[in-house]
mmCIF file of C-alpha atoms and ligand atoms in Angstrom:
data_model
loop_
_atom_site.group_PDB
_atom_site.id
_atom_site.type_symbol
_atom_site.label_atom_id
_atom_site.label_comp_id
_atom_site.label_asym_id
_atom_site.label_seq_id
_atom_site.Cartn_x
_atom_site.Cartn_y
_atom_site.Cartn_z
ATOM 1 C CA MET A 8 20.847 2.556 111.735
ATOM 2 C CA ARG A 9 18.361 0.240 110.024
ATOM 3 C CA ASN A 10 17.292 1.017 106.496
ATOM 4 C CA ILE A 11 13.545 0.967 106.845
ATOM 5 C CA SER A 12 10.745 1.952 104.534
ATOM 6 C CA LYS A 13 7.810 4.101 105.646
ATOM 7 C CA ASP A 14 5.213 1.536 104.598
ATOM 8 C CA ALA A 15 6.823 -1.159 106.758
ATOM 9 C CA PRO A 16 4.417 -2.466 109.426
ATOM 10 C CA ILE A 17 4.249 -1.501 113.086
ATOM 11 C CA GLY A 18 4.800 -4.610 115.230
ATOM 12 C CA VAL A 19 2.313 -4.900 118.098
ATOM 13 C CA PHE A 20 3.011 -7.511 120.746
ATOM 14 C CA ASP A 21 1.081 -8.965 123.691
ATOM 15 C CA SER A 22 1.061 -12.157 125.735
ATOM 16 C CA GLY A 23 -2.179 -13.045 123.949
ATOM 17 C CA VAL A 24 -5.230 -11.389 122.413
ATOM 18 C CA GLY A 25 -5.510 -8.508 124.927
ATOM 19 C CA GLY A 26 -3.292 -6.116 123.001
ATOM 20 C CA ILE A 27 -5.951 -6.025 120.288
ATOM 21 C CA SER A 28 -7.585 -3.381 122.524
ATOM 22 C CA ILE A 29 -4.479 -1.250 121.822
ATOM 23 C CA LEU A 30 -4.398 -2.224 118.145
ATOM 24 C CA LYS A 31 -7.935 -0.822 117.844
ATOM 25 C CA GLU A 32 -6.738 2.548 119.161
ATOM 26 C CA LEU A 33 -3.690 2.486 116.904
ATOM 27 C CA ILE A 34 -5.892 1.886 113.846
ATOM 28 C CA ARG A 35 -8.230 4.685 114.959
ATOM 29 C CA ILE A 36 -5.356 7.167 115.255
ATOM 30 C CA LEU A 37 -3.093 5.790 112.506
ATOM 31 C CA PRO A 38 -5.481 4.153 109.978
ATOM 32 C CA ASN A 39 -3.022 4.217 107.081
ATOM 33 C CA GLU A 40 -0.334 2.241 108.843
ATOM 34 C CA ASN A 41 0.191 -1.503 108.353
ATOM 35 C CA TYR A 42 0.322 -3.760 111.403
ATOM 36 C CA ILE A 43 1.626 -7.148 112.456
ATOM 37 C CA TYR A 44 -0.145 -8.178 115.651
ATOM 38 C CA ARG A 45 1.633 -10.980 117.471
ATOM 39 C CA GLY A 46 0.062 -12.722 120.466
ATOM 40 C CA ASP A 47 1.900 -15.311 122.537
ATOM 41 C CA SER A 48 -1.229 -17.175 123.683
ATOM 42 C CA ALA A 49 0.696 -20.470 123.953
ATOM 43 C CA ASN A 50 2.717 -18.975 126.824
ATOM 44 C CA ALA A 51 -0.010 -16.833 128.424
ATOM 45 C CA PRO A 52 -0.581 -15.730 131.117
ATOM 46 C CA TYR A 53 2.621 -13.736 131.489
ATOM 47 C CA GLY A 54 1.389 -12.178 134.728
ATOM 48 C CA LEU A 55 2.024 -15.410 136.640
ATOM 49 C CA LYS A 56 5.460 -16.164 135.158
ATOM 50 C CA SER A 57 8.871 -15.227 136.509
ATOM 51 C CA LEU A 58 10.365 -11.883 135.565
ATOM 52 C CA GLU A 59 13.169 -13.632 133.678
ATOM 53 C CA GLN A 60 10.718 -15.724 131.618
ATOM 54 C CA VAL A 61 8.689 -12.661 130.599
ATOM 55 C CA ARG A 62 11.843 -10.739 129.699
ATOM 56 C CA GLU A 63 13.160 -13.569 127.516
ATOM 57 C CA LEU A 64 9.830 -14.094 125.740
ATOM 58 C CA THR A 65 9.415 -10.364 125.103
ATOM 59 C CA PHE A 66 12.966 -10.017 123.756
ATOM 60 C CA GLN A 67 12.470 -13.023 121.478
ATOM 61 C CA HIS A 68 9.154 -11.836 120.016
ATOM 62 C CA THR A 69 10.485 -8.320 119.490
ATOM 63 C CA LYS A 70 13.524 -9.688 117.692
ATOM 64 C CA GLU A 71 11.305 -11.780 115.413
ATOM 65 C CA LEU A 72 8.988 -8.850 114.654
ATOM 66 C CA LEU A 73 12.009 -6.765 113.676
ATOM 67 C CA GLU A 74 13.310 -9.615 111.496
ATOM 68 C CA GLU A 75 9.925 -9.580 109.780
ATOM 69 C CA GLY A 76 10.564 -5.930 108.932
ATOM 70 C CA ALA A 77 8.677 -3.992 111.618
ATOM 71 C CA LYS A 78 9.626 -0.284 111.621
ATOM 72 C CA ALA A 79 8.391 0.281 115.177
ATOM 73 C CA ILE A 80 7.265 -1.779 118.167
ATOM 74 C CA VAL A 81 4.320 -1.389 120.515
ATOM 75 C CA VAL A 82 4.537 -3.600 123.594
ATOM 76 C CA ALA A 83 0.769 -3.782 124.082
ATOM 77 C CA CYS A 84 1.100 -5.568 127.412
ATOM 78 C CA ASN A 85 1.521 -3.890 130.809
ATOM 79 C CA THR A 86 3.231 -6.981 132.203
ATOM 80 C CA ALA A 87 5.839 -7.259 129.435
ATOM 81 C CA THR A 88 6.373 -3.491 129.564
ATOM 82 C CA SER A 89 7.140 -3.519 133.264
ATOM 83 C CA ALA A 90 9.516 -6.459 132.841
ATOM 84 C CA ALA A 91 11.362 -5.622 129.646
ATOM 85 C CA VAL A 92 10.890 -2.199 128.067
ATOM 86 C CA ARG A 93 13.694 -0.426 129.841
ATOM 87 C CA SER A 94 16.232 -3.019 128.648
ATOM 88 C CA MET A 95 14.760 -2.925 125.148
ATOM 89 C CA ARG A 96 15.390 0.826 124.916
ATOM 90 C CA GLY A 97 19.052 0.028 125.556
ATOM 91 C CA MET A 98 19.090 -2.742 122.930
ATOM 92 C CA TYR A 99 17.381 -0.667 120.205
ATOM 93 C CA PRO A 100 18.168 3.009 120.865
ATOM 94 C CA ASP A 101 16.916 4.191 117.425
ATOM 95 C CA LEU A 102 13.713 2.171 117.342
ATOM 96 C CA PRO A 103 10.339 3.903 117.822
ATOM 97 C CA LEU A 104 9.248 1.838 120.840
ATOM 98 C CA VAL A 105 6.211 2.318 123.050
ATOM 99 C CA GLY A 106 5.111 0.311 126.064
ATOM 100 C CA ILE A 107 2.009 0.626 128.198
ATOM 101 C CA GLU A 108 1.525 1.248 131.885
ATOM 102 C CA PRO A 109 -1.651 1.580 133.971
ATOM 103 C CA ALA A 110 -3.348 4.957 133.317
ATOM 104 C CA LEU A 111 -3.051 6.015 136.950
ATOM 105 C CA LYS A 112 -2.257 9.668 136.226
ATOM 106 C CA PRO A 113 -5.608 10.712 134.673
ATOM 107 C CA ALA A 114 -7.467 8.683 137.309
ATOM 108 C CA ALA A 115 -5.547 10.260 140.209
ATOM 109 C CA LEU A 116 -6.002 13.797 138.852
ATOM 110 C CA GLN A 117 -9.656 13.319 137.932
ATOM 111 C CA LYS A 118 -10.858 15.143 141.071
ATOM 112 C CA GLU A 119 -9.742 16.152 144.557
ATOM 113 C CA HIS A 120 -8.177 13.108 146.270
ATOM 114 C CA PRO A 121 -10.129 10.321 144.536
ATOM 115 C CA LYS A 122 -10.253 6.647 145.503
ATOM 116 C CA VAL A 123 -8.757 4.657 142.640
ATOM 117 C CA VAL A 124 -8.604 0.891 142.113
ATOM 118 C CA VAL A 125 -5.897 -0.356 139.732
ATOM 119 C CA MET A 126 -6.666 -3.771 138.236
ATOM 120 C CA ALA A 127 -3.590 -5.485 136.754
ATOM 121 C CA THR A 128 -1.665 -8.756 136.705
ATOM 122 C CA PRO A 129 0.254 -9.798 139.829
ATOM 123 C CA MET A 130 3.557 -9.080 138.055
ATOM 124 C CA THR A 131 2.589 -5.575 136.932
ATOM 125 C CA ILE A 132 1.526 -4.676 140.480
ATOM 126 C CA ARG A 133 4.653 -6.172 142.017
ATOM 127 C CA GLU A 134 7.226 -4.671 139.653
ATOM 128 C CA GLU A 135 9.175 -1.516 140.334
ATOM 129 C CA LYS A 136 7.678 0.397 137.373
ATOM 130 C CA PHE A 137 4.184 0.375 138.877
ATOM 131 C CA GLN A 138 5.425 0.748 142.457
ATOM 132 C CA SER A 139 7.188 3.988 141.545
ATOM 133 C CA LEU A 140 4.184 5.212 139.535
ATOM 134 C CA MET A 141 2.043 4.627 142.608
ATOM 135 C CA LYS A 142 4.511 6.574 144.771
ATOM 136 C CA ARG A 143 4.246 9.543 142.391
ATOM 137 C CA PHE A 144 0.512 9.842 142.964
ATOM 138 C CA GLU A 145 0.108 8.622 146.533
ATOM 139 C CA ASP A 146 -0.394 12.169 147.854
ATOM 140 C CA GLN A 147 -3.044 13.015 145.270
ATOM 141 C CA ALA A 148 -5.176 9.880 145.502
ATOM 142 C CA GLN A 149 -6.010 6.894 147.655
ATOM 143 C CA ILE A 150 -4.798 4.025 145.489
ATOM 144 C CA PHE A 151 -5.853 0.379 145.827
ATOM 145 C CA PRO A 152 -3.726 -1.970 143.695
ATOM 146 C CA LEU A 153 -5.752 -5.057 142.802
ATOM 147 C CA PRO A 154 -3.935 -8.059 141.296
ATOM 148 C CA CYS A 155 -6.420 -10.048 139.192
ATOM 149 C CA PRO A 156 -5.019 -13.550 138.569
ATOM 150 C CA GLY A 157 -7.500 -15.516 136.455
ATOM 151 C CA LEU A 158 -9.151 -12.566 134.716
ATOM 152 C CA MET A 159 -7.171 -12.480 131.483
ATOM 153 C CA GLU A 160 -8.003 -16.181 131.060
ATOM 154 C CA PHE A 161 -11.681 -15.291 130.500
ATOM 155 C CA VAL A 162 -10.690 -13.051 127.596
ATOM 156 C CA GLU A 163 -8.274 -15.621 126.138
ATOM 157 C CA ALA A 164 -11.091 -18.192 126.288
ATOM 158 C CA GLY A 165 -13.442 -15.784 124.498
ATOM 159 C CA GLU A 166 -15.740 -15.525 127.519
ATOM 160 C CA LEU A 167 -16.445 -11.778 127.413
ATOM 161 C CA GLU A 168 -19.867 -11.841 129.063
ATOM 162 C CA GLY A 169 -22.069 -14.061 131.175
ATOM 163 C CA GLU A 170 -22.785 -15.248 134.670
ATOM 164 C CA ARG A 171 -19.459 -16.935 135.399
ATOM 165 C CA LEU A 172 -17.509 -13.790 134.495
ATOM 166 C CA GLU A 173 -19.915 -11.640 136.469
ATOM 167 C CA ARG A 174 -19.503 -13.779 139.596
ATOM 168 C CA PHE A 175 -15.717 -13.719 139.261
ATOM 169 C CA LEU A 176 -15.604 -9.939 138.920
ATOM 170 C CA GLU A 177 -18.110 -9.391 141.692
ATOM 171 C CA GLU A 178 -15.998 -11.371 144.119
ATOM 172 C CA LEU A 179 -12.893 -9.466 143.082
ATOM 173 C CA LEU A 180 -14.399 -5.986 143.168
ATOM 174 C CA SER A 181 -17.008 -6.013 145.921
ATOM 175 C CA PRO A 182 -14.617 -5.188 148.824
ATOM 176 C CA TYR A 183 -13.591 -2.043 146.889
ATOM 177 C CA LEU A 184 -17.026 -1.077 145.653
ATOM 178 C CA GLU A 185 -18.127 -0.945 149.290
ATOM 179 C CA LYS A 186 -15.491 1.769 149.840
ATOM 180 C CA ASN A 187 -17.243 4.112 147.420
ATOM 181 C CA ILE A 188 -14.422 4.289 144.911
ATOM 182 C CA ASP A 189 -14.330 6.965 142.184
ATOM 183 C CA SER A 190 -12.479 5.195 139.433
ATOM 184 C CA ILE A 191 -11.022 1.943 138.149
ATOM 185 C CA VAL A 192 -7.875 1.753 136.029
ATOM 186 C CA LEU A 193 -7.705 -1.205 133.643
ATOM 187 C CA GLY A 194 -3.979 -1.958 133.949
ATOM 188 C CA CYS A 195 -3.948 -4.991 131.666
ATOM 189 C CA THR A 196 -4.751 -4.819 127.970
ATOM 190 C CA HIS A 197 -7.077 -7.824 128.177
ATOM 191 C CA TYR A 198 -9.461 -6.086 130.596
ATOM 192 C CA PRO A 199 -11.073 -3.522 128.228
ATOM 193 C CA PHE A 200 -12.802 -6.507 126.589
ATOM 194 C CA VAL A 201 -14.740 -7.118 129.828
ATOM 195 C CA LYS A 202 -15.251 -3.421 130.589
ATOM 196 C CA LYS A 203 -19.024 -3.559 130.091
ATOM 197 C CA THR A 204 -19.437 -6.037 132.954
ATOM 198 C CA ILE A 205 -17.011 -4.098 135.186
ATOM 199 C CA GLN A 206 -18.942 -0.872 134.514
ATOM 200 C CA ARG A 207 -22.271 -2.536 135.232
ATOM 201 C CA LEU A 208 -21.023 -3.903 138.562
ATOM 202 C CA ALA A 209 -19.329 -0.639 139.564
ATOM 203 C CA GLY A 210 -22.198 1.613 138.509
ATOM 204 C CA ASP A 211 -22.213 4.803 136.433
ATOM 205 C CA ARG A 212 -20.564 7.025 139.020
ATOM 206 C CA VAL A 213 -17.294 5.073 138.736
ATOM 207 C CA THR A 214 -15.103 6.206 135.837
ATOM 208 C CA ILE A 215 -13.036 3.563 134.060
ATOM 209 C CA PHE A 216 -9.631 4.457 132.587
ATOM 210 C CA ASP A 217 -7.319 2.582 130.260
ATOM 211 C CA GLY A 218 -4.087 3.572 128.546
ATOM 212 C CA GLY A 219 -4.908 2.576 124.954
ATOM 213 C CA ALA A 220 -5.465 6.002 123.387
ATOM 214 C CA GLY A 221 -2.393 7.509 125.107
ATOM 215 C CA THR A 222 -0.199 4.675 123.856
ATOM 216 C CA ALA A 223 -1.442 5.119 120.292
ATOM 217 C CA ARG A 224 -0.878 8.905 120.399
ATOM 218 C CA ARG A 225 2.643 8.340 121.685
ATOM 219 C CA MET A 226 3.394 5.959 118.781
ATOM 220 C CA LYS A 227 2.119 8.566 116.339
ATOM 221 C CA SER A 228 4.395 11.245 117.731
ATOM 222 C CA LEU A 229 7.441 8.930 117.720
ATOM 223 C CA LEU A 230 6.809 8.042 114.064
ATOM 224 C CA GLU A 231 6.473 11.749 113.244
ATOM 225 C CA GLN A 232 9.772 12.514 114.969
ATOM 226 C CA ALA A 233 11.530 9.656 113.141
ATOM 227 C CA ASN A 234 9.944 10.730 109.841
ATOM 228 C CA LEU A 235 8.491 7.234 109.496
ATOM 229 C CA LEU A 236 4.747 7.878 109.114
ATOM 230 C CA ASN A 237 3.301 5.952 106.179
ATOM 231 C CA PRO A 238 2.397 8.592 103.538
ATOM 232 C CA SER A 239 -0.170 6.266 101.912
ATOM 233 C CA ASP A 240 -3.762 7.523 101.967
ATOM 234 C CA GLU A 241 -5.168 4.012 101.771
ATOM 235 C CA GLU A 242 -6.299 1.941 104.726
ATOM 236 C CA GLY A 243 -3.464 -0.259 106.017
ATOM 237 C CA PHE A 244 -3.508 -4.033 106.584
ATOM 238 C CA VAL A 245 -3.408 -6.093 109.773
ATOM 239 C CA GLN A 246 -1.590 -9.412 109.834
ATOM 240 C CA PHE A 247 -2.273 -11.613 112.860
ATOM 241 C CA GLU A 248 0.315 -14.012 114.273
ATOM 242 C CA ASN A 249 -0.223 -16.210 117.298
ATOM 243 C CA SER A 250 2.017 -18.797 118.940
ATOM 244 C CA LEU A 251 -0.979 -21.154 119.362
ATOM 245 C CA GLY A 252 -1.486 -21.008 115.613
ATOM 246 C CA THR A 253 -4.979 -22.517 115.691
ATOM 247 C CA GLU A 254 -7.747 -21.486 113.313
ATOM 248 C CA GLU A 255 -9.939 -20.557 116.331
ATOM 249 C CA LYS A 256 -7.336 -18.119 117.626
ATOM 250 C CA PHE A 257 -7.173 -16.276 114.309
ATOM 251 C CA VAL A 258 -10.969 -16.109 114.125
ATOM 252 C CA GLN A 259 -10.988 -14.773 117.708
ATOM 253 C CA CYS A 260 -8.429 -12.083 116.794
ATOM 254 C CA GLU A 261 -10.638 -10.866 113.931
ATOM 255 C CA THR A 262 -13.704 -10.920 116.193
ATOM 256 C CA LEU A 263 -11.970 -8.929 118.937
ATOM 257 C CA LEU A 264 -10.784 -6.336 116.434
ATOM 258 C CA GLN A 265 -14.453 -5.687 115.597
ATOM 259 C CA TRP A 266 -15.652 -5.970 119.239
ATOM 260 C CA GLU A 267 -17.120 -2.788 120.631
ATOM 261 C CA ILE A 268 -15.382 -1.870 123.901
HETATM 262 N N1 DGL B 322 -2.237 -8.326 128.503
HETATM 263 C C1 DGL B 322 -1.264 -8.379 129.533
HETATM 264 C C2 DGL B 322 -1.122 -7.036 130.252
HETATM 265 O O1 DGL B 322 -1.462 -6.004 129.733
HETATM 266 C C3 DGL B 322 -1.270 -9.442 130.565
HETATM 267 C C4 DGL B 322 -1.901 -10.732 130.510
HETATM 268 C C5 DGL B 322 -1.036 -11.870 131.010
HETATM 269 O O2 DGL B 322 -0.967 -12.117 132.228
HETATM 270 O O3 DGL B 322 -0.433 -12.497 130.160
HETATM 271 O O4 DGL B 322 -0.609 -6.994 131.337
#
């Protein structure tokens, strides 16, 4: 058992800047906690790597966050979660650990037999975790898995709006929009940062789901159970780390934390 203090930070990890969409939810629900947010932008995108590469990178970053004193870990990346979280639970049985998976459940139960598009990285869609999630809801909803190679790159490059992004998304989504879909699940933590454009293209009758709030609530309840909530009544700090280490990346992290989704 690790000897850990309650004001130790929560380590939040993603392949890049996307997990900041989860960090925002964590801060909303747990404002008095301290955070280390680590993005591996130098190795992104994870969604196009091999399973073994993503597992190794995720293990390594988790280990380093724990060495830095993190009391809990949020894997704020659907791709890394599908590749590595099950093994991590075996490696760290006492650690409050939360991953993220596409929010298919609320989308599938939203109404009687809805049509649901799930946008995610090729690896998330391919891996067993999502395949079995899809099986669980295949009787309740018509589900269209949509791998989106190239989309997280817009967010990493800071291109959150504009014509180029709009054209890219239009090409990706138009075959599904023609089918009169009811909802879209954002199954990659980068995608909430381009939600406005997705919503505009899909129209108001399409509901967009993401798993950020659920992930943050789950972290809160794990910290409660472990008696590790920070008792401080002051606002916590956020420390950004990024494997690219450039000044621009850190500025981008701060900007995204303030970005309205
Ligand atoms: N943010 C990651 C996710 O939630 C994926 C981006 C990547 O391909 O690295 O899946």
